Short mmCIF file of C-alpha atoms in Angstrom, two decimals:
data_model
loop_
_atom_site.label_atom_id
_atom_site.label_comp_id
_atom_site.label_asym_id
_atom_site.label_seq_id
_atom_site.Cartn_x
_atom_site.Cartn_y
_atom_site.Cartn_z
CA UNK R 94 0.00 0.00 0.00
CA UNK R 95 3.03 2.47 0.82
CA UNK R 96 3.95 1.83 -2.91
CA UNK R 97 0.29 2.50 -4.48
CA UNK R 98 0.95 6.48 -3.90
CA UNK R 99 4.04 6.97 -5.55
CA UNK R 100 2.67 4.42 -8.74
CA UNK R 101 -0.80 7.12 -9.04
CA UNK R 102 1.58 10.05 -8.67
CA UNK R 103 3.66 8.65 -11.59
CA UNK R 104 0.95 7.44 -14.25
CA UNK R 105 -1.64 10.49 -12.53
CA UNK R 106 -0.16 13.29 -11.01
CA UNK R 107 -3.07 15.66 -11.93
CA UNK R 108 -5.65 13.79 -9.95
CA UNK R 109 -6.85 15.72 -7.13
CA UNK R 110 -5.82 14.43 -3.38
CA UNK R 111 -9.04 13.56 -2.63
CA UNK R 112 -9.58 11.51 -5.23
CA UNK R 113 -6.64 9.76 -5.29
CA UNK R 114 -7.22 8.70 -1.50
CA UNK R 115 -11.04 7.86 -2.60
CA UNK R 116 -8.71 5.46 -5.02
CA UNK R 117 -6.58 4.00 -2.05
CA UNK R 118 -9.51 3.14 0.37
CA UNK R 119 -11.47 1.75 -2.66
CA UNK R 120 -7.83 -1.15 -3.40
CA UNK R 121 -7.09 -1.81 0.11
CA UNK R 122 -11.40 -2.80 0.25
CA UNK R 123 -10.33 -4.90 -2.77
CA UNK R 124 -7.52 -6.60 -1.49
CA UNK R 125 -9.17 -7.20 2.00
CA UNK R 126 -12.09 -9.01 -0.08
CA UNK R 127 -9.69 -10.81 -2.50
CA UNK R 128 -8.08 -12.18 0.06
CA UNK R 129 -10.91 -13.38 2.05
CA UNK R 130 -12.47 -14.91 -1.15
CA UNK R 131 -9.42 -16.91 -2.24
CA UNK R 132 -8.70 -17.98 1.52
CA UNK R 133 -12.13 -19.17 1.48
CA UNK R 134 -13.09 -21.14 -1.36
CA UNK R 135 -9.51 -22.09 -2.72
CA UNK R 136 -6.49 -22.57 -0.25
CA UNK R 137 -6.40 -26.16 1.18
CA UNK R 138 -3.38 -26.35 4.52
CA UNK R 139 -2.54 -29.49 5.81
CA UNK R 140 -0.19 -28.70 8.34
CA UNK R 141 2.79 -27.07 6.88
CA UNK R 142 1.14 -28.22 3.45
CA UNK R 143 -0.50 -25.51 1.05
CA UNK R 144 -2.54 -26.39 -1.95
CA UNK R 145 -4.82 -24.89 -3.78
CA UNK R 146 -8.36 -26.30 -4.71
CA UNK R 147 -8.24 -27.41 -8.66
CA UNK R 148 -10.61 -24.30 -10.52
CA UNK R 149 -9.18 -22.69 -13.00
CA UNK R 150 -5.34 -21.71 -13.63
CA UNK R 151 -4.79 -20.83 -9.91
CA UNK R 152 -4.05 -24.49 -9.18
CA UNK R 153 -1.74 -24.84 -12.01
CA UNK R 154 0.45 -21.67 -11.23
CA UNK R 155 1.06 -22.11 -7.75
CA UNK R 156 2.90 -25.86 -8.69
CA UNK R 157 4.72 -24.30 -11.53
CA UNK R 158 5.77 -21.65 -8.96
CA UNK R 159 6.50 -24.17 -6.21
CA UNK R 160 8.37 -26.43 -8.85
CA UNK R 161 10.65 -23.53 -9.99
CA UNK R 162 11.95 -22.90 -6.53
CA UNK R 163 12.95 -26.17 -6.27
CA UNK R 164 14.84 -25.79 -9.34
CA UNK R 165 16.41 -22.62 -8.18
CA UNK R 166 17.70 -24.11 -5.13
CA UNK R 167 19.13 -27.32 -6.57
CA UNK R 168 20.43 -25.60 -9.76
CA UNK R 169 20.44 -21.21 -9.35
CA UNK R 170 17.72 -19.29 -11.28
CA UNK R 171 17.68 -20.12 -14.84
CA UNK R 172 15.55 -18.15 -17.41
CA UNK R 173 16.85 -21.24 -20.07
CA UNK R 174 13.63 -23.52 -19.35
CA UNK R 175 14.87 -26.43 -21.52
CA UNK R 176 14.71 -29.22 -19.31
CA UNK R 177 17.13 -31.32 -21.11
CA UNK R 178 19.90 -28.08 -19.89
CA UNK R 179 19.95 -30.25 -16.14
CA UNK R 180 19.99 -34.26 -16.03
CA UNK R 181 16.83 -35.37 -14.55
CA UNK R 182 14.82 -32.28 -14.62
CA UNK R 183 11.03 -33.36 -15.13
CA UNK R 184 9.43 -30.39 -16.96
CA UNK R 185 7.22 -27.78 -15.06
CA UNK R 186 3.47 -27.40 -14.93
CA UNK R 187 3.85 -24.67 -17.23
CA UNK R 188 6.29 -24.32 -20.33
CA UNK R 189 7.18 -20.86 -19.44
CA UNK R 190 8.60 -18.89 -16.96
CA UNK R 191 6.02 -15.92 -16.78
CA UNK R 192 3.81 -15.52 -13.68
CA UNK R 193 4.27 -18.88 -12.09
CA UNK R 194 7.93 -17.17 -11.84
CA UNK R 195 6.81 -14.33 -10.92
CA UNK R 196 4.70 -16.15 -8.03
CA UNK R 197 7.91 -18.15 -7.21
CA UNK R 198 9.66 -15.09 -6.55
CA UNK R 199 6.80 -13.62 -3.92
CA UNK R 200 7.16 -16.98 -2.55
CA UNK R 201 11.04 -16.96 -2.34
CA UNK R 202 10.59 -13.79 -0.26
CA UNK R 203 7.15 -14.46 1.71
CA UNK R 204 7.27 -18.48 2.03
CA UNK R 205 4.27 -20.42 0.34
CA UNK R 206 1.88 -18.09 1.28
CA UNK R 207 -0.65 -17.63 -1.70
CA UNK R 208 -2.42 -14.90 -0.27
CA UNK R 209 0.46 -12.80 -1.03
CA UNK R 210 0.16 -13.41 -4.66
CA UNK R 211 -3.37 -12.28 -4.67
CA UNK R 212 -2.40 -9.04 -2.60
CA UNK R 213 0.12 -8.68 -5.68
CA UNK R 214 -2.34 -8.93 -8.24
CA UNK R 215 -4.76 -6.47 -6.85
CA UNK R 216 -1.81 -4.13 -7.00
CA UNK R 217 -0.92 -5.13 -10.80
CA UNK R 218 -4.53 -4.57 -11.81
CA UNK R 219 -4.81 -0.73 -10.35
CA UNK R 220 -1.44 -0.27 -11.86
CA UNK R 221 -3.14 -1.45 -15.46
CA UNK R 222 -5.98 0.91 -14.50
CA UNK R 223 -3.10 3.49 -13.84
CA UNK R 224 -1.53 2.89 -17.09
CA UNK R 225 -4.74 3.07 -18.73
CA UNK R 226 -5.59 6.56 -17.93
CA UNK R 227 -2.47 7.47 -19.36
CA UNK R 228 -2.95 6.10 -22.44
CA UNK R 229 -6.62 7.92 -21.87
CA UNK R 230 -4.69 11.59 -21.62
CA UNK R 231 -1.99 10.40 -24.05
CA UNK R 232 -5.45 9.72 -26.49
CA UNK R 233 -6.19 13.50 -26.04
CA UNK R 234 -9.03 12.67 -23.67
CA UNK R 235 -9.76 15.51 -21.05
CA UNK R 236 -8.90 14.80 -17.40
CA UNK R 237 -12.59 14.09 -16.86
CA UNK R 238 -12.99 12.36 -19.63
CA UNK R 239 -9.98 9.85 -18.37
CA UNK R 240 -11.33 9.77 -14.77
CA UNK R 241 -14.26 8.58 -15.86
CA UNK R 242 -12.69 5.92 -17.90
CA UNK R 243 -10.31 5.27 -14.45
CA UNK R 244 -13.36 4.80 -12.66
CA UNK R 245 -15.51 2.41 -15.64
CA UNK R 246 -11.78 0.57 -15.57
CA UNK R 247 -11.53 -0.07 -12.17
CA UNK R 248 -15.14 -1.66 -11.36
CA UNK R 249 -14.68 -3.75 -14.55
CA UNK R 250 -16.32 -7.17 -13.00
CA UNK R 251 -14.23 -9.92 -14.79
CA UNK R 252 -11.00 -7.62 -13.82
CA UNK R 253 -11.84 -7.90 -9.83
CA UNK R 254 -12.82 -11.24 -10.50
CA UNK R 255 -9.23 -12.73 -12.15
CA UNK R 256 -6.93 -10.54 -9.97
CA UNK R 257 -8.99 -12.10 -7.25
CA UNK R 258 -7.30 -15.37 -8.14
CA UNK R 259 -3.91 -16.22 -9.01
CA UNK R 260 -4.00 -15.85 -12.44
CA UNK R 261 -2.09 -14.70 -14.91
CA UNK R 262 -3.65 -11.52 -16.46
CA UNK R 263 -3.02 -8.71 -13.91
CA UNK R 264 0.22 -8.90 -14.93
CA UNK R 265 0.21 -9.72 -18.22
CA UNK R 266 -2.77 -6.65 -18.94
CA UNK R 267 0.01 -4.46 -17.21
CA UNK R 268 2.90 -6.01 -19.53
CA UNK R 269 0.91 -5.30 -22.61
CA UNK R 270 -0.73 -1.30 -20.84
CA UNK R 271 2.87 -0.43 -20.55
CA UNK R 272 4.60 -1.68 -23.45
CA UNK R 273 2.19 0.38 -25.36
CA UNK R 274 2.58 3.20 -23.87
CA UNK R 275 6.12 3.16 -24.09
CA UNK R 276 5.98 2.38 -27.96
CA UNK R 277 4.13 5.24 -28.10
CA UNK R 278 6.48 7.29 -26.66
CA UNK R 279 9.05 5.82 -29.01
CA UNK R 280 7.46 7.00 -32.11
CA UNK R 281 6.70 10.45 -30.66
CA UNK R 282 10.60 11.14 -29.55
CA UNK R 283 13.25 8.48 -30.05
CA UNK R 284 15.69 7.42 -26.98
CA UNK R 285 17.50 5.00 -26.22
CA UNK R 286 16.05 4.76 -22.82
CA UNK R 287 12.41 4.35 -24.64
CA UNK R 288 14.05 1.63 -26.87
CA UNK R 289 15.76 -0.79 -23.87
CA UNK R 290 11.60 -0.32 -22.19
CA UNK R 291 10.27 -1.80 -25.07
CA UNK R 292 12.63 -4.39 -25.59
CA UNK R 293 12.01 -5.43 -21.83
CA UNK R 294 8.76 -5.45 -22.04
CA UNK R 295 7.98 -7.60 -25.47
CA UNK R 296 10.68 -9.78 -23.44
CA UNK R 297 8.22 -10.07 -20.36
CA UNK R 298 5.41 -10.57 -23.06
CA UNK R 299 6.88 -13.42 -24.53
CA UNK R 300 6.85 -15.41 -21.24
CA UNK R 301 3.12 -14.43 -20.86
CA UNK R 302 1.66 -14.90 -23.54
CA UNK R 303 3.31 -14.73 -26.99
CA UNK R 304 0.41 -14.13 -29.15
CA UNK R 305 -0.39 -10.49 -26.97
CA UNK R 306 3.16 -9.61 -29.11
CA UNK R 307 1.47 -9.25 -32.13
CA UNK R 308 -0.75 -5.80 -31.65
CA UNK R 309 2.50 -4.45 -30.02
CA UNK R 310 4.72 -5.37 -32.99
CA UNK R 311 2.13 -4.06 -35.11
CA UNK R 312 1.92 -0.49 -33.76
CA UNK R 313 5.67 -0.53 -33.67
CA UNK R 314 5.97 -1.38 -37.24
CA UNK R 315 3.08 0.59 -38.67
CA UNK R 316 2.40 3.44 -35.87
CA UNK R 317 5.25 5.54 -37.26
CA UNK R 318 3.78 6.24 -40.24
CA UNK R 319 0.30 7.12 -39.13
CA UNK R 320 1.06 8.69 -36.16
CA UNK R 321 4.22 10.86 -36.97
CA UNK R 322 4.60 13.51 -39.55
CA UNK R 323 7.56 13.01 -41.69
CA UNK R 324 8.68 9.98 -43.42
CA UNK R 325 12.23 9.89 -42.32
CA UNK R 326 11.35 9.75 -38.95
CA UNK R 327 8.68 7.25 -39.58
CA UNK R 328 11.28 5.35 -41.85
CA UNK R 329 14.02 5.37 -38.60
CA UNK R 330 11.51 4.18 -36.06
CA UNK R 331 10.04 1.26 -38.77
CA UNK R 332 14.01 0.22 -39.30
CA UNK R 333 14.71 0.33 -35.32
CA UNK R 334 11.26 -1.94 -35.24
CA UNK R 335 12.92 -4.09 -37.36
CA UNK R 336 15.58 -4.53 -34.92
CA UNK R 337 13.50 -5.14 -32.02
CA UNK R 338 12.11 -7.78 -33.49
CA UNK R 339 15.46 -9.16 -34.29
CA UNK R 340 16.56 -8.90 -31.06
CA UNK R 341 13.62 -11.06 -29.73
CA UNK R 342 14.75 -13.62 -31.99
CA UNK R 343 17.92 -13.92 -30.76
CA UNK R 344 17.06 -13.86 -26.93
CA UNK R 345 14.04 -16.52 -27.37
CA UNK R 346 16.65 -18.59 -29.33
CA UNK R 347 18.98 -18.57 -26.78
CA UNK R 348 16.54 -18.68 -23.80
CA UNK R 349 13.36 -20.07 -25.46
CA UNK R 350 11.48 -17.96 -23.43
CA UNK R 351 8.13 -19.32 -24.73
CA UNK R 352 7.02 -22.97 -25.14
CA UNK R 353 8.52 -23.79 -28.84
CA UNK R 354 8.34 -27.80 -28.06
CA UNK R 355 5.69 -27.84 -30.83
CA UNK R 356 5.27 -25.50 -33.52
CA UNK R 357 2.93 -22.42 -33.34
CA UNK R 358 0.24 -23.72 -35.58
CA UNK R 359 0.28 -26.69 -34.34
CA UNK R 360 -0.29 -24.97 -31.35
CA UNK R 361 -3.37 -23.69 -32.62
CA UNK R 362 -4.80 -26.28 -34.99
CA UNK R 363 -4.87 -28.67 -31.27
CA UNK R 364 -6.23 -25.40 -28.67
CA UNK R 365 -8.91 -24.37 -31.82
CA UNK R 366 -10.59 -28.18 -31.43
CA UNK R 367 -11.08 -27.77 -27.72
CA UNK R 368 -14.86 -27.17 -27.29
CA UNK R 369 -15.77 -23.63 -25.22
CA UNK R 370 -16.81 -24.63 -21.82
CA UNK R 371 -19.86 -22.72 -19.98
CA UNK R 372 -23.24 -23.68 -20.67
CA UNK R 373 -24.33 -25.43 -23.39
CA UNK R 374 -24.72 -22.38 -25.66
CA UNK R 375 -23.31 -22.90 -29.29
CA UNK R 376 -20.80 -25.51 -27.60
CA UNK R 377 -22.45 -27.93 -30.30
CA UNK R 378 -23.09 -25.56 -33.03
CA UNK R 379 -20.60 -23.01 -35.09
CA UNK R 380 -19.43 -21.56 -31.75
CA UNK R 381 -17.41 -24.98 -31.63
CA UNK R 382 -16.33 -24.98 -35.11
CA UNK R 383 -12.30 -23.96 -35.75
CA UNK R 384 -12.57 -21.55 -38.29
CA UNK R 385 -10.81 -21.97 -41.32
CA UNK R 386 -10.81 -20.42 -44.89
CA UNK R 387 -14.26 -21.56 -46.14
CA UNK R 388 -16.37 -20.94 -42.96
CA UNK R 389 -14.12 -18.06 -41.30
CA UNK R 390 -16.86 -15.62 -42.30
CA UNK R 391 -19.52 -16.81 -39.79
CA UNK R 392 -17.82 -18.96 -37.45
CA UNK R 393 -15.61 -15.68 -36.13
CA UNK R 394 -18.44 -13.63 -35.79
CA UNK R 395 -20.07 -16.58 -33.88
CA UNK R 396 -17.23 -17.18 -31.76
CA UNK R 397 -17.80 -13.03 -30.91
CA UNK R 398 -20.85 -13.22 -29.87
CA UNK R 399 -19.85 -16.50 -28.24
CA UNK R 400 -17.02 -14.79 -25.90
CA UNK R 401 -19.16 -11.49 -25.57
CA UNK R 402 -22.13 -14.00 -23.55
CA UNK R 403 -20.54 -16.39 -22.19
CA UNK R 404 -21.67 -17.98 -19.64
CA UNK R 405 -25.38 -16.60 -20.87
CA UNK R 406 -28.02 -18.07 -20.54
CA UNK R 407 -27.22 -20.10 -17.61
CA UNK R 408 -26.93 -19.35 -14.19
CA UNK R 409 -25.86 -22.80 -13.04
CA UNK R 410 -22.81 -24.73 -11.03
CA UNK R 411 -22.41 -27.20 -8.71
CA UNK R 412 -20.80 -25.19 -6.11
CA UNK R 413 -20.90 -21.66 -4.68
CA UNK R 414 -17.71 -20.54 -5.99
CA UNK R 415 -19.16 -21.50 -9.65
CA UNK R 416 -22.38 -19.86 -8.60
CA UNK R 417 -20.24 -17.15 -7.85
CA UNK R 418 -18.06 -17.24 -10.76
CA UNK R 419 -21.34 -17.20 -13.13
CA UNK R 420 -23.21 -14.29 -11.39
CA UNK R 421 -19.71 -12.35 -11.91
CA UNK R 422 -19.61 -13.43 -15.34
CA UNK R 423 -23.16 -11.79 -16.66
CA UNK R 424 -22.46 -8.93 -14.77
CA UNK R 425 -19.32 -8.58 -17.21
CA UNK R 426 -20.73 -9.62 -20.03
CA UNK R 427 -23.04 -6.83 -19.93
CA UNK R 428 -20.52 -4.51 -18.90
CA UNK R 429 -18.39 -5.19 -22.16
CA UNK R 430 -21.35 -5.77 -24.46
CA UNK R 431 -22.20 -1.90 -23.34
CA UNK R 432 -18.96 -1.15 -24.47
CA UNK R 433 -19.58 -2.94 -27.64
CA UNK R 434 -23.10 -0.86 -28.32
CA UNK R 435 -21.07 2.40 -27.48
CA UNK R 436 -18.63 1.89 -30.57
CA UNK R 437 -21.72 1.52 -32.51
CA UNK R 438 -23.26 4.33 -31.78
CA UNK R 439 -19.98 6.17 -32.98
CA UNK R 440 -20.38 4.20 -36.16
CA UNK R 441 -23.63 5.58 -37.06
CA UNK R 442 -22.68 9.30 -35.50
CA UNK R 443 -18.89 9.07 -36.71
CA UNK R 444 -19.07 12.36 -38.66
CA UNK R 445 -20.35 14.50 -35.85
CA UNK R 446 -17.52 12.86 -33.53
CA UNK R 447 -13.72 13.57 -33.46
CA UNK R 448 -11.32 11.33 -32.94
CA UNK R 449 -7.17 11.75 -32.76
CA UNK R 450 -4.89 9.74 -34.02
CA UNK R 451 -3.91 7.86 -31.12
CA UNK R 452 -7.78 7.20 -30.51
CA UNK R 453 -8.02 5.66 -33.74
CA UNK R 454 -5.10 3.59 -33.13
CA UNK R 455 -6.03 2.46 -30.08
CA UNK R 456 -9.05 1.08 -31.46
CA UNK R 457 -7.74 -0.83 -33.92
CA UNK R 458 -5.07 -2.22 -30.89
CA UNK R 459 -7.93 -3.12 -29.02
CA UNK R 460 -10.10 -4.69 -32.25
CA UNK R 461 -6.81 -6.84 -32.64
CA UNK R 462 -7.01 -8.08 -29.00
CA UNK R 463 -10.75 -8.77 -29.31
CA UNK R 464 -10.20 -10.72 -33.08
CA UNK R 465 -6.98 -12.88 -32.01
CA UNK R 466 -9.08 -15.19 -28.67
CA UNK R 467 -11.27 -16.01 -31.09
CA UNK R 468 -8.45 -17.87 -33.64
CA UNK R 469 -5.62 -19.05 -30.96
CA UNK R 470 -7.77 -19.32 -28.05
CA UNK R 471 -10.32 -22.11 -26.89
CA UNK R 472 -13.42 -18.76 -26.48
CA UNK R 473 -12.84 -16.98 -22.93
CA UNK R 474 -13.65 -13.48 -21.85
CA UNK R 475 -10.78 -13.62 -19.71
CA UNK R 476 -8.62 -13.48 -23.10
CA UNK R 477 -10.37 -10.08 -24.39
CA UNK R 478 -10.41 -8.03 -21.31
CA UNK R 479 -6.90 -6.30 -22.05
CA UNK R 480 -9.30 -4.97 -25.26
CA UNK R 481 -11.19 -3.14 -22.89
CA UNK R 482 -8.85 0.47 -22.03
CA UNK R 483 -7.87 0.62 -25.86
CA UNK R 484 -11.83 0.65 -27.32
CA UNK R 485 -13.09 2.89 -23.80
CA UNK R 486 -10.25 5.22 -25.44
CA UNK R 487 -12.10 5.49 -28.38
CA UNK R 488 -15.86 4.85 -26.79
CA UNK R 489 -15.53 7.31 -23.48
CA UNK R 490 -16.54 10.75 -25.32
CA UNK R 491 -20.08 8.76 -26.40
CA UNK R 492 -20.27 6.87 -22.54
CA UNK R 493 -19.82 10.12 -20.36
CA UNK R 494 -22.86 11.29 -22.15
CA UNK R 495 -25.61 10.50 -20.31
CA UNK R 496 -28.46 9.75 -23.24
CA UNK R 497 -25.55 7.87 -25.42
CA UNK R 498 -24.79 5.60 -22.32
CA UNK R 499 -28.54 4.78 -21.29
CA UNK R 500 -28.44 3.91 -25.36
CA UNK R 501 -25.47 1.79 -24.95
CA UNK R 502 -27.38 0.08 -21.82
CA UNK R 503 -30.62 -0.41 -23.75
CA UNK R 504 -29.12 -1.59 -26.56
CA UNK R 505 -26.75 -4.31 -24.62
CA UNK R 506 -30.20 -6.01 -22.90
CA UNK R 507 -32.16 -5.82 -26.77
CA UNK R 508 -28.75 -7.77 -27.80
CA UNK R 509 -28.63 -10.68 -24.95
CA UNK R 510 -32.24 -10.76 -25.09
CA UNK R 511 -32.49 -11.64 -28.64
CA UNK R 512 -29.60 -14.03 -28.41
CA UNK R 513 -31.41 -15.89 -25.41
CA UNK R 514 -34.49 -15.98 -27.25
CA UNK R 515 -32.59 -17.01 -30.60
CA UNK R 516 -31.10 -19.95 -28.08
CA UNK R 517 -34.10 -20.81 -26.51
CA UNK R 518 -35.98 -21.44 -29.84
CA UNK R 519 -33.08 -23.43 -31.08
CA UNK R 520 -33.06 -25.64 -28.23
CA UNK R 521 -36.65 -26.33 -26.78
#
C-alpha cells in the first residue's frame, strides 16, 4: 500500500488528493475481499502443506511456482527452461517462466503463502488501471474524460474477479498497458532509454503470452507512419522496429522464453478443437467450429458473440464458488457488451464525432485483442479483457454522455435478449 501512492503520482499526477485517496480506500477494500475470497473457497493447509483447490489456472500456477523454486535451489535461477539443460529435470506445470515465476519469486521472499500473490495482483490490476488513464490523456481525452474511464476501468467485474485469483492476467494486462505506452512514446521522440523499455517489455510478453506480441509489434511497425509527420522519422523508427524484433529472436533462441516444443500452428490447430466450456450455448453448433478459410466468415463472428455471452443463458454450477463465478460473469458480459453498443453508436454518429490519431489507433489495438481469442484461443472473456482500455479510449466521449450511455445500456439487454431468445428457440 506504501507503494500505491508513488505508482498514481507517476501514471496520474493531476488527480486531485481527494480523489486519489477515494482510489486507495477503494484497493485496500479490494484486497481485504480478494483475500478473504481466495482464503475461502480455494487454499487447502494441511499442516505445513498448502494447496490450492483445482478451478481454474490458480491451481496450475502455484505448482509451476512451487516447482521452480525447487529448481532454483538445486540448480540457481535459470531463465533457459529447456529441461534437457539439467539431467533429470522433469518439466514444469507450465512451459514458461512468466507468472508462475513471478509467483515463485513472492514466494522466495514471503514463504508459500498464496495470499500474497493475490495481494500482488490487486496491486498489478490498479497499476493497469493506472496505465490506462495514461494512455486515456496520451489519447487526447480531457482529465474528466480519463477519470471517468479510471473509474468504468476499475469496477470492470471480470478484472476484480481474475486478480482475485492467481492468475495470470493482472500482470500480463500491465505487460501489454505499458509496453504500449512506451511504444508510443518511441514513435513520438526516439531514446534510447524508450528503446531498452520496449525491448524489456515484449521480453516479459513473450513469457506471458506470446500471441499479446502481435498488436504491439504491429503499432511498432506501422504506428510511425500514421502517427508521426515526416517519413524519415517514420522510416528510422520502422528500421529500429525491425531490430527489435530481431533482437527477440535472438534472446528466445537462446533462452526459449516461450514454449517452442511444438510448432505455433500446431499450437493452434490442437487449442482451436477444444470445445468452449460454460453452458451449453453454441458448444455444439458453429461456436465450436475452428474456423478456417471456407467458414471463417460466420464462425468468427459466432465465436464473438460467443465470448461477448458467455456464460449466458445459464446461471448454473455445482458449487458456490461456480455460482459465484457465473453471477460475476453476466455482470461482465453486460458490462463489455455496453462497451460494444457504445462503438456503434460512434459508427452511425462518426461524422459528428472527433477522434485523434492515437484514438483511432487504439481502437484498432484493441479490435486486434478482441479478433486474435477467437483464432488461438479455446473462447474466454478472460482473453479479451486487455481490449477493454484501448476501445473505452475510443468509446468514453459517447459513454460520459448521459443519453448515449442509457443507449449503450438499452441496446446491450435488446442484444442478450435476442440471443437468449434465438437460443431458446433453437433448443426447446
Amino acid at each position: 500500500m506504501a507503494i500505491v501512492p508513488f505508482a498514481m503520482n507517476l501514471c496520474a499526477p493531476e488527480l486531485p488528493e481527494k480523489i486519489k485517496w477515494i482510489f486507495i480506500g477503494l484497493l485496500a477494500m479490494k484486497m481485504i475481499g480478494s483475500v478473504a475470497y481466495f482464503d475461502h473457497f480455494f487454499i487447502i493447509r494441511e499442516g505445513s502443506n498448502v494447496s490450492i483447490a483445482a478451478y481454474g489456472d490458480s491451481s496450475l500456477h502455484h505448482r509451476a511456482a512451487v516447482e521452480f523454486m525447487g529448481r532454483w535451489a538445486k540448480y540457481g535461477i535459470d531463465l533457459g527452461l529447456n529441461p534437457d539443460n539439467h539431467a533429470g529435470y522433469e518439466p514444469s506445470y507450465v512451459t514458461s517462466l512468466g507468472y508462475s515465476g513471478l509467483l515463485a519469486l513472492i514466494y522466495s521472499n514471503s514463504g508459500i503463502v498464496p495470499e500474497v500473490g493475490i495481494v500482488v495482483n490487486a496491486f498489478l490490476a490498479f497499476v493497469f488501471c493506472l496505465l490506462s488513464y495514461k494512455l486515456f490523456t496520451i489519447a487526447g481525452l480531457s482529465t474528466r474524460t480519463a477519470l471517468v474511464g479510471l473509474v468504468v476501468l476499475f469496477f470492470c467485474p471480470g478484472l476484480w474477479l481474475w486478480s482475485a485469483l492467481l492468475y495470470k492476467e493482472s500482470l500480463l494486462f500491465t505487460v501489454v498497458a505499458a509496453c504500449t505506452l512506451a511504444v508510443i512514446k518511441l514513435i513520438a521522440e526516439y531514446s534510447w532509454r524508450s528503446l531498452l523499455l520496449v525491448i524489456v517489455l515484449l521480453v516479459l510478453l513473450l513469457t506471458l503470452r506470446f500471441s499479446s506480441v502481435i498488436p504491439v509489434l504491429a503499432l511498432l511497425f506501422l504506428g510511425p507512419f500514421y502517427l508521426r509527420h515526416t517519413f524519415k522519422k517514420s522510416l528510422f523508427v520502422f528500421l529500429v522496429g525491425c531490430g527489435v524484433l530481431f533482437a527477440l529472436l535472438i534472446i528466445q533462441v537462446n533462452f526459449n522464453l516461450m514454449n517452442t516444443t511444438v510448432s505455433i500452428m500446431d499450437t493452434v490447430k490442437t487449442v482451436m478443437e477444444i470445445k468452449p466450456a460454460g453452458g451449453h450455448f453454441m458448444t455444439n453448433g458453429i461456436g465450436s467450429i475452428p474456423p478456417n478459410i471456407s467458414n471463417f466468415w460466420y464462425t468468427i463472428p459466432a465465436r464473438a458473440v460467443y465470448i461477448l455471452m458467455i456464460p449466458m443463458p445459464w446461471f448454473g454450477g455445482n458449487s458456490a464458488v461456480e455460482r459465484f463465478d457465473y453471477i460475476v460473469s453476466h455482470i461482465d458480459a453486460v458490462y463489455d457488451i455496453t462497451l460494444f453498443m457504445a462503438l456503434l453508436i460512434i459508427l452511425f454518429q462518426r461524422k459528428y464525432i472527433e477522434s485523434t490519431k492515437v484514438q483511432n489507433t487504439l481502437l484498432l489495438i484493441g479490435l486486434m485483442y478482441f479478433v486474435i481469442p477467437l483464432l488461438f484461443f479455446s473462447p474466454s472473456r478472460r482473453y479479451m479483457t486487455i481490449a477493454i482500455p484501448f476501445l473505452l479510449a475510443y468509446a468514453l466521449p459517447v459513454l460520459i454522455q448521459k443519453k448515449n450511455a442509457i443507449t449503450s445500456v438499452i441496446m446491450a439487454a435488446i442484444f442478450i435478449s435476442l440471443v437468449q431468445i434465438a437460443y431458446y428457440a433453437i433448443y426447446s
